[in-house]
């Protein structure tokens, strides 16, 4: 018995010594202030340039995701990688988020309780820059289906996820898809160089004293790419095939739909009625040819640069909504099949349809004549709404 007591006391002493060493190593990390050791050491910061782009270099290389023109220098960088899809939360207390203005495409759908979540797809626009992005949040099953459109093994960044014995089992699906430990960059399997807790970002942005811990996870895009590369995740798979082998780019052209739509310079939508904190307004700016975003009645900004979020095209996709399906209020949204869509572009609205044959197939949009929809080059937001309980108005 005395040996057991001595052993237990030794364990307690070792534990206390460990705590002391940890405190000395990271004295600024506390319950009051969470700051990444990577940031303290001069690590990832918002908009850190990786290469210098000559202002005179022509932008004559087309991004396969958004159709925009970039330099050859940027293309040479992104071609060595594959798209990075990241779960960004949109709880009202998590705004303003960092890095969203640099996403090529963004998907938005309800996670639970009318609170929407975002899947931001980063590729071309971050090729020459290391960004701080976040707050990063947990996986949801339907977002996996959209991420799967960017190659069979897209880089998928998240913090845990739904792990329930039902159809909301996102972590189970990640295992089933063969992503776990490979292209799946779950924060729990990464270090502080890739992702870290930092509550000072939102404290400063919103002039508040406290931020809930779940809203404090941020990541470095460059260090995430480096982590992926260590796992052999580059532009090529193990067989030497490029991720683009199965990728189907959308069609881009000078005019949307190759036709004329109805006037729509202001768009209002609710994911669920009577939840004003998540009401979205898109207002068309004729000078920039983009729609500017407001969320919950407030201008929605990117905290990295302070600018209002904008998109050249806003797609409102109507799908089947199921749930809540469990006590955690998880939702399910139909990603496979077909349905109706509204496409907002250049101050107009166009009636269209969407279809997706399987998880790995691309969602294809077709215009009123049944031809593939032609998008104008620019950032794209895809708003996922229930086909039964939606509220969309425009003028």
PDB file of C-alpha atoms in Angstrom, residues 61-248:
ATOM      1  CA  UNK A  61      -4.263  33.164 -66.146  1.00  0.00           C
ATOM      2  CA  UNK A  62      -7.823  32.024 -65.422  1.00  0.00           C
ATOM      3  CA  UNK A  63      -8.732  30.545 -62.052  1.00  0.00           C
ATOM      4  CA  UNK A  64     -10.662  27.290 -62.583  1.00  0.00           C
ATOM      5  CA  UNK A  65     -12.878  28.011 -59.575  1.00  0.00           C
ATOM      6  CA  UNK A  66     -14.073  31.585 -60.021  1.00  0.00           C
ATOM      7  CA  UNK A  67     -13.072  32.471 -63.587  1.00  0.00           C
ATOM      8  CA  UNK A  68     -11.080  35.529 -62.477  1.00  0.00           C
ATOM      9  CA  UNK A  69      -7.728  36.455 -64.031  1.00  0.00           C
ATOM     10  CA  UNK A  70      -4.487  36.135 -62.044  1.00  0.00           C
ATOM     11  CA  UNK A  71      -0.768  36.369 -62.806  1.00  0.00           C
ATOM     12  CA  UNK A  72       1.395  33.506 -64.012  1.00  0.00           C
ATOM     13  CA  UNK A  73       3.317  33.765 -60.732  1.00  0.00           C
ATOM     14  CA  UNK A  74       0.138  33.017 -58.797  1.00  0.00           C
ATOM     15  CA  UNK A  75      -0.867  30.188 -61.125  1.00  0.00           C
ATOM     16  CA  UNK A  76       2.539  28.551 -60.715  1.00  0.00           C
ATOM     17  CA  UNK A  77       1.883  28.486 -56.967  1.00  0.00           C
ATOM     18  CA  UNK A  78      -1.710  27.233 -56.946  1.00  0.00           C
ATOM     19  CA  UNK A  79      -1.007  24.524 -59.541  1.00  0.00           C
ATOM     20  CA  UNK A  80       1.238  22.761 -57.006  1.00  0.00           C
ATOM     21  CA  UNK A  81      -1.691  22.447 -54.589  1.00  0.00           C
ATOM     22  CA  UNK A  82      -5.322  21.445 -54.440  1.00  0.00           C
ATOM     23  CA  UNK A  83      -8.258  23.483 -53.105  1.00  0.00           C
ATOM     24  CA  UNK A  84      -8.567  23.928 -49.356  1.00  0.00           C
ATOM     25  CA  UNK A  85     -12.109  23.745 -47.970  1.00  0.00           C
ATOM     26  CA  UNK A  86     -12.555  25.191 -44.489  1.00  0.00           C
ATOM     27  CA  UNK A  87     -15.466  25.160 -42.031  1.00  0.00           C
ATOM     28  CA  UNK A  88     -15.980  28.754 -40.853  1.00  0.00           C
ATOM     29  CA  UNK A  89     -18.652  29.480 -38.299  1.00  0.00           C
ATOM     30  CA  UNK A  90     -21.220  32.251 -38.606  1.00  0.00           C
ATOM     31  CA  UNK A  91     -22.616  32.521 -35.096  1.00  0.00           C
ATOM     32  CA  UNK A  92     -23.395  36.195 -34.490  1.00  0.00           C
ATOM     33  CA  UNK A  93     -20.720  36.239 -31.755  1.00  0.00           C
ATOM     34  CA  UNK A  94     -18.093  34.893 -34.210  1.00  0.00           C
ATOM     35  CA  UNK A  95     -18.312  37.878 -36.564  1.00  0.00           C
ATOM     36  CA  UNK A  96     -16.392  39.498 -38.144  1.00  0.00           C
ATOM     37  CA  UNK A  97     -14.633  36.421 -39.498  1.00  0.00           C
ATOM     38  CA  UNK A  98     -11.090  36.482 -40.848  1.00  0.00           C
ATOM     39  CA  UNK A  99     -10.201  35.606 -44.434  1.00  0.00           C
ATOM     40  CA  UNK A 100     -13.616  35.171 -46.073  1.00  0.00           C
ATOM     41  CA  UNK A 101     -13.004  37.848 -48.688  1.00  0.00           C
ATOM     42  CA  UNK A 102     -10.164  35.700 -50.058  1.00  0.00           C
ATOM     43  CA  UNK A 103     -12.303  32.589 -50.550  1.00  0.00           C
ATOM     44  CA  UNK A 104     -12.991  31.798 -54.200  1.00  0.00           C
ATOM     45  CA  UNK A 105     -16.342  30.175 -53.381  1.00  0.00           C
ATOM     46  CA  UNK A 106     -18.423  30.093 -50.168  1.00  0.00           C
ATOM     47  CA  UNK A 107     -21.311  27.772 -49.269  1.00  0.00           C
ATOM     48  CA  UNK A 108     -23.720  28.759 -46.487  1.00  0.00           C
ATOM     49  CA  UNK A 109     -26.273  26.506 -44.776  1.00  0.00           C
ATOM     50  CA  UNK A 110     -27.807  26.082 -41.326  1.00  0.00           C
ATOM     51  CA  UNK A 111     -25.707  24.030 -38.900  1.00  0.00           C
ATOM     52  CA  UNK A 112     -28.289  23.920 -36.116  1.00  0.00           C
ATOM     53  CA  UNK A 113     -30.899  26.156 -34.500  1.00  0.00           C
ATOM     54  CA  UNK A 114     -31.023  28.624 -37.432  1.00  0.00           C
ATOM     55  CA  UNK A 115     -27.300  29.341 -36.986  1.00  0.00           C
ATOM     56  CA  UNK A 116     -25.585  29.142 -40.349  1.00  0.00           C
ATOM     57  CA  UNK A 117     -22.133  27.757 -41.077  1.00  0.00           C
ATOM     58  CA  UNK A 118     -19.841  28.403 -44.017  1.00  0.00           C
ATOM     59  CA  UNK A 119     -17.678  26.187 -46.193  1.00  0.00           C
ATOM     60  CA  UNK A 120     -15.030  28.502 -47.639  1.00  0.00           C
ATOM     61  CA  UNK A 121     -13.093  27.200 -50.644  1.00  0.00           C
ATOM     62  CA  UNK A 122      -9.586  28.715 -50.867  1.00  0.00           C
ATOM     63  CA  UNK A 123      -7.335  28.211 -53.884  1.00  0.00           C
ATOM     64  CA  UNK A 124      -6.447  30.898 -56.423  1.00  0.00           C
ATOM     65  CA  UNK A 125      -6.919  34.036 -54.334  1.00  0.00           C
ATOM     66  CA  UNK A 126      -4.555  32.913 -51.549  1.00  0.00           C
ATOM     67  CA  UNK A 127      -1.830  31.501 -53.799  1.00  0.00           C
ATOM     68  CA  UNK A 128       0.680  34.240 -52.985  1.00  0.00           C
ATOM     69  CA  UNK A 129      -0.478  35.070 -49.449  1.00  0.00           C
ATOM     70  CA  UNK A 130      -0.528  33.425 -46.030  1.00  0.00           C
ATOM     71  CA  UNK A 131      -3.826  34.250 -44.373  1.00  0.00           C
ATOM     72  CA  UNK A 132      -5.175  33.915 -40.873  1.00  0.00           C
ATOM     73  CA  UNK A 133      -8.647  32.369 -41.288  1.00  0.00           C
ATOM     74  CA  UNK A 134     -11.413  31.651 -38.790  1.00  0.00           C
ATOM     75  CA  UNK A 135     -13.078  31.104 -36.491  1.00  0.00           C
ATOM     76  CA  UNK A 136     -12.874  27.490 -37.677  1.00  0.00           C
ATOM     77  CA  UNK A 137     -15.611  25.146 -36.470  1.00  0.00           C
ATOM     78  CA  UNK A 138     -16.809  21.553 -36.699  1.00  0.00           C
ATOM     79  CA  UNK A 139     -17.704  19.356 -39.681  1.00  0.00           C
ATOM     80  CA  UNK A 140     -21.232  18.757 -40.973  1.00  0.00           C
ATOM     81  CA  UNK A 141     -22.167  15.948 -43.319  1.00  0.00           C
ATOM     82  CA  UNK A 142     -23.725  17.951 -46.163  1.00  0.00           C
ATOM     83  CA  UNK A 143     -20.709  20.249 -46.399  1.00  0.00           C
ATOM     84  CA  UNK A 144     -18.618  17.140 -47.097  1.00  0.00           C
ATOM     85  CA  UNK A 145     -20.641  16.583 -50.266  1.00  0.00           C
ATOM     86  CA  UNK A 146     -19.868  20.084 -51.536  1.00  0.00           C
ATOM     87  CA  UNK A 147     -16.199  19.783 -50.557  1.00  0.00           C
ATOM     88  CA  UNK A 148     -16.071  16.540 -52.583  1.00  0.00           C
ATOM     89  CA  UNK A 149     -16.656  18.535 -55.767  1.00  0.00           C
ATOM     90  CA  UNK A 150     -13.074  19.831 -55.552  1.00  0.00           C
ATOM     91  CA  UNK A 151     -11.373  16.502 -56.145  1.00  0.00           C
ATOM     92  CA  UNK A 152     -11.906  13.114 -54.492  1.00  0.00           C
ATOM     93  CA  UNK A 153      -9.536  14.135 -51.702  1.00  0.00           C
ATOM     94  CA  UNK A 154      -9.855  17.905 -51.137  1.00  0.00           C
ATOM     95  CA  UNK A 155      -8.068  19.445 -48.183  1.00  0.00           C
ATOM     96  CA  UNK A 156     -10.795  19.622 -45.533  1.00  0.00           C
ATOM     97  CA  UNK A 157     -10.169  21.787 -42.439  1.00  0.00           C
ATOM     98  CA  UNK A 158     -12.370  21.646 -39.340  1.00  0.00           C
ATOM     99  CA  UNK A 159     -12.444  21.262 -35.540  1.00  0.00           C
ATOM    100  CA  UNK A 160     -13.997  17.892 -34.773  1.00  0.00           C
ATOM    101  CA  UNK A 161     -17.555  17.367 -35.923  1.00  0.00           C
ATOM    102  CA  UNK A 162     -20.856  15.613 -35.476  1.00  0.00           C
ATOM    103  CA  UNK A 163     -20.238  11.997 -34.427  1.00  0.00           C
ATOM    104  CA  UNK A 164     -23.672  10.499 -33.851  1.00  0.00           C
ATOM    105  CA  UNK A 165     -25.246   7.114 -34.698  1.00  0.00           C
ATOM    106  CA  UNK A 166     -27.384   8.656 -37.438  1.00  0.00           C
ATOM    107  CA  UNK A 167     -27.108  10.361 -40.811  1.00  0.00           C
ATOM    108  CA  UNK A 168     -25.481  13.406 -39.200  1.00  0.00           C
ATOM    109  CA  UNK A 169     -22.323  11.387 -38.483  1.00  0.00           C
ATOM    110  CA  UNK A 170     -19.803  13.660 -40.247  1.00  0.00           C
ATOM    111  CA  UNK A 171     -16.738  12.137 -38.569  1.00  0.00           C
ATOM    112  CA  UNK A 172     -17.896   8.657 -39.530  1.00  0.00           C
ATOM    113  CA  UNK A 173     -18.285   9.741 -43.122  1.00  0.00           C
ATOM    114  CA  UNK A 174     -14.798  11.251 -43.153  1.00  0.00           C
ATOM    115  CA  UNK A 175     -13.479   7.818 -42.143  1.00  0.00           C
ATOM    116  CA  UNK A 176     -15.637   6.071 -44.741  1.00  0.00           C
ATOM    117  CA  UNK A 177     -14.412   8.392 -47.508  1.00  0.00           C
ATOM    118  CA  UNK A 178     -10.791   7.522 -46.704  1.00  0.00           C
ATOM    119  CA  UNK A 179     -10.023  11.106 -45.714  1.00  0.00           C
ATOM    120  CA  UNK A 180      -9.030  10.554 -42.085  1.00  0.00           C
ATOM    121  CA  UNK A 181      -5.349  11.198 -41.467  1.00  0.00           C
ATOM    122  CA  UNK A 182      -4.832  12.081 -45.111  1.00  0.00           C
ATOM    123  CA  UNK A 183      -6.549  15.107 -46.667  1.00  0.00           C
ATOM    124  CA  UNK A 184      -8.704  15.605 -43.548  1.00  0.00           C
ATOM    125  CA  UNK A 185      -7.013  18.348 -41.497  1.00  0.00           C
ATOM    126  CA  UNK A 186      -8.889  18.001 -38.232  1.00  0.00           C
ATOM    127  CA  UNK A 187      -7.490  20.569 -35.787  1.00  0.00           C
ATOM    128  CA  UNK A 188      -7.221  17.856 -33.140  1.00  0.00           C
ATOM    129  CA  UNK A 189      -4.488  16.255 -35.252  1.00  0.00           C
ATOM    130  CA  UNK A 190      -2.548  19.483 -35.877  1.00  0.00           C
ATOM    131  CA  UNK A 191      -0.159  21.690 -33.940  1.00  0.00           C
ATOM    132  CA  UNK A 192      -0.311  25.358 -32.933  1.00  0.00           C
ATOM    133  CA  UNK A 193       1.593  26.389 -36.050  1.00  0.00           C
ATOM    134  CA  UNK A 194      -1.397  25.327 -38.133  1.00  0.00           C
ATOM    135  CA  UNK A 195      -4.309  26.237 -35.829  1.00  0.00           C
ATOM    136  CA  UNK A 196      -4.548  27.923 -32.448  1.00  0.00           C
ATOM    137  CA  UNK A 197      -6.899  29.515 -29.931  1.00  0.00           C
ATOM    138  CA  UNK A 198      -6.900  33.317 -29.871  1.00  0.00           C
ATOM    139  CA  UNK A 199      -9.637  35.332 -28.189  1.00  0.00           C
ATOM    140  CA  UNK A 200      -7.958  38.709 -28.736  1.00  0.00           C
ATOM    141  CA  UNK A 201      -9.064  38.954 -32.381  1.00  0.00           C
ATOM    142  CA  UNK A 202     -12.791  39.226 -31.670  1.00  0.00           C
ATOM    143  CA  UNK A 203     -12.246  41.120 -28.430  1.00  0.00           C
ATOM    144  CA  UNK A 204     -10.490  43.862 -30.338  1.00  0.00           C
ATOM    145  CA  UNK A 205     -12.842  43.785 -33.324  1.00  0.00           C
ATOM    146  CA  UNK A 206     -15.982  44.068 -31.206  1.00  0.00           C
ATOM    147  CA  UNK A 207     -14.545  45.991 -28.234  1.00  0.00           C
ATOM    148  CA  UNK A 208     -15.671  43.353 -25.737  1.00  0.00           C
ATOM    149  CA  UNK A 209     -14.087  41.763 -22.673  1.00  0.00           C
ATOM    150  CA  UNK A 210     -14.906  38.113 -23.238  1.00  0.00           C
ATOM    151  CA  UNK A 211     -15.228  35.704 -26.167  1.00  0.00           C
ATOM    152  CA  UNK A 212     -16.565  32.170 -25.776  1.00  0.00           C
ATOM    153  CA  UNK A 213     -13.824  29.612 -26.373  1.00  0.00           C
ATOM    154  CA  UNK A 214     -15.689  27.931 -29.237  1.00  0.00           C
ATOM    155  CA  UNK A 215     -15.318  31.157 -31.256  1.00  0.00           C
ATOM    156  CA  UNK A 216     -11.514  31.389 -30.957  1.00  0.00           C
ATOM    157  CA  UNK A 217      -9.990  28.841 -33.357  1.00  0.00           C
ATOM    158  CA  UNK A 218      -7.890  30.361 -36.164  1.00  0.00           C
ATOM    159  CA  UNK A 219      -5.560  28.781 -38.710  1.00  0.00           C
ATOM    160  CA  UNK A 220      -2.746  29.734 -41.088  1.00  0.00           C
ATOM    161  CA  UNK A 221      -3.450  28.820 -44.718  1.00  0.00           C
ATOM    162  CA  UNK A 222       0.248  28.454 -45.519  1.00  0.00           C
ATOM    163  CA  UNK A 223       0.956  26.192 -42.551  1.00  0.00           C
ATOM    164  CA  UNK A 224      -2.122  24.106 -43.351  1.00  0.00           C
ATOM    165  CA  UNK A 225      -0.781  23.599 -46.862  1.00  0.00           C
ATOM    166  CA  UNK A 226       2.604  22.612 -45.418  1.00  0.00           C
ATOM    167  CA  UNK A 227       0.897  20.084 -43.136  1.00  0.00           C
ATOM    168  CA  UNK A 228      -0.970  18.667 -46.126  1.00  0.00           C
ATOM    169  CA  UNK A 229       2.250  18.433 -48.124  1.00  0.00           C
ATOM    170  CA  UNK A 230       3.890  16.397 -45.340  1.00  0.00           C
ATOM    171  CA  UNK A 231       1.057  13.898 -45.809  1.00  0.00           C
ATOM    172  CA  UNK A 232       1.697  13.768 -49.534  1.00  0.00           C
ATOM    173  CA  UNK A 233      -1.310  15.931 -50.376  1.00  0.00           C
ATOM    174  CA  UNK A 234      -0.230  18.189 -53.231  1.00  0.00           C
ATOM    175  CA  UNK A 235      -1.828  18.750 -56.636  1.00  0.00           C
ATOM    176  CA  UNK A 236      -1.158  15.064 -57.409  1.00  0.00           C
ATOM    177  CA  UNK A 237      -2.511  11.908 -55.811  1.00  0.00           C
ATOM    178  CA  UNK A 238      -0.536   8.731 -55.087  1.00  0.00           C
ATOM    179  CA  UNK A 239      -1.076   7.567 -58.676  1.00  0.00           C
ATOM    180  CA  UNK A 240       0.348  10.813 -60.027  1.00  0.00           C
ATOM    181  CA  UNK A 241      -3.033  12.101 -61.219  1.00  0.00           C
ATOM    182  CA  UNK A 242      -3.933  15.767 -60.719  1.00  0.00           C
ATOM    183  CA  UNK A 243      -6.928  16.667 -58.566  1.00  0.00           C
ATOM    184  CA  UNK A 244      -8.299  18.405 -61.672  1.00  0.00           C
ATOM    185  CA  UNK A 245      -8.754  15.031 -63.413  1.00  0.00           C
ATOM    186  CA  UNK A 246     -12.214  14.686 -61.846  1.00  0.00           C
ATOM    187  CA  UNK A 247     -12.948  18.388 -61.418  1.00  0.00           C
ATOM    188  CA  UNK A 248     -15.638  19.987 -63.590  1.00  0.00           C
TER     189      UNK A 248
END
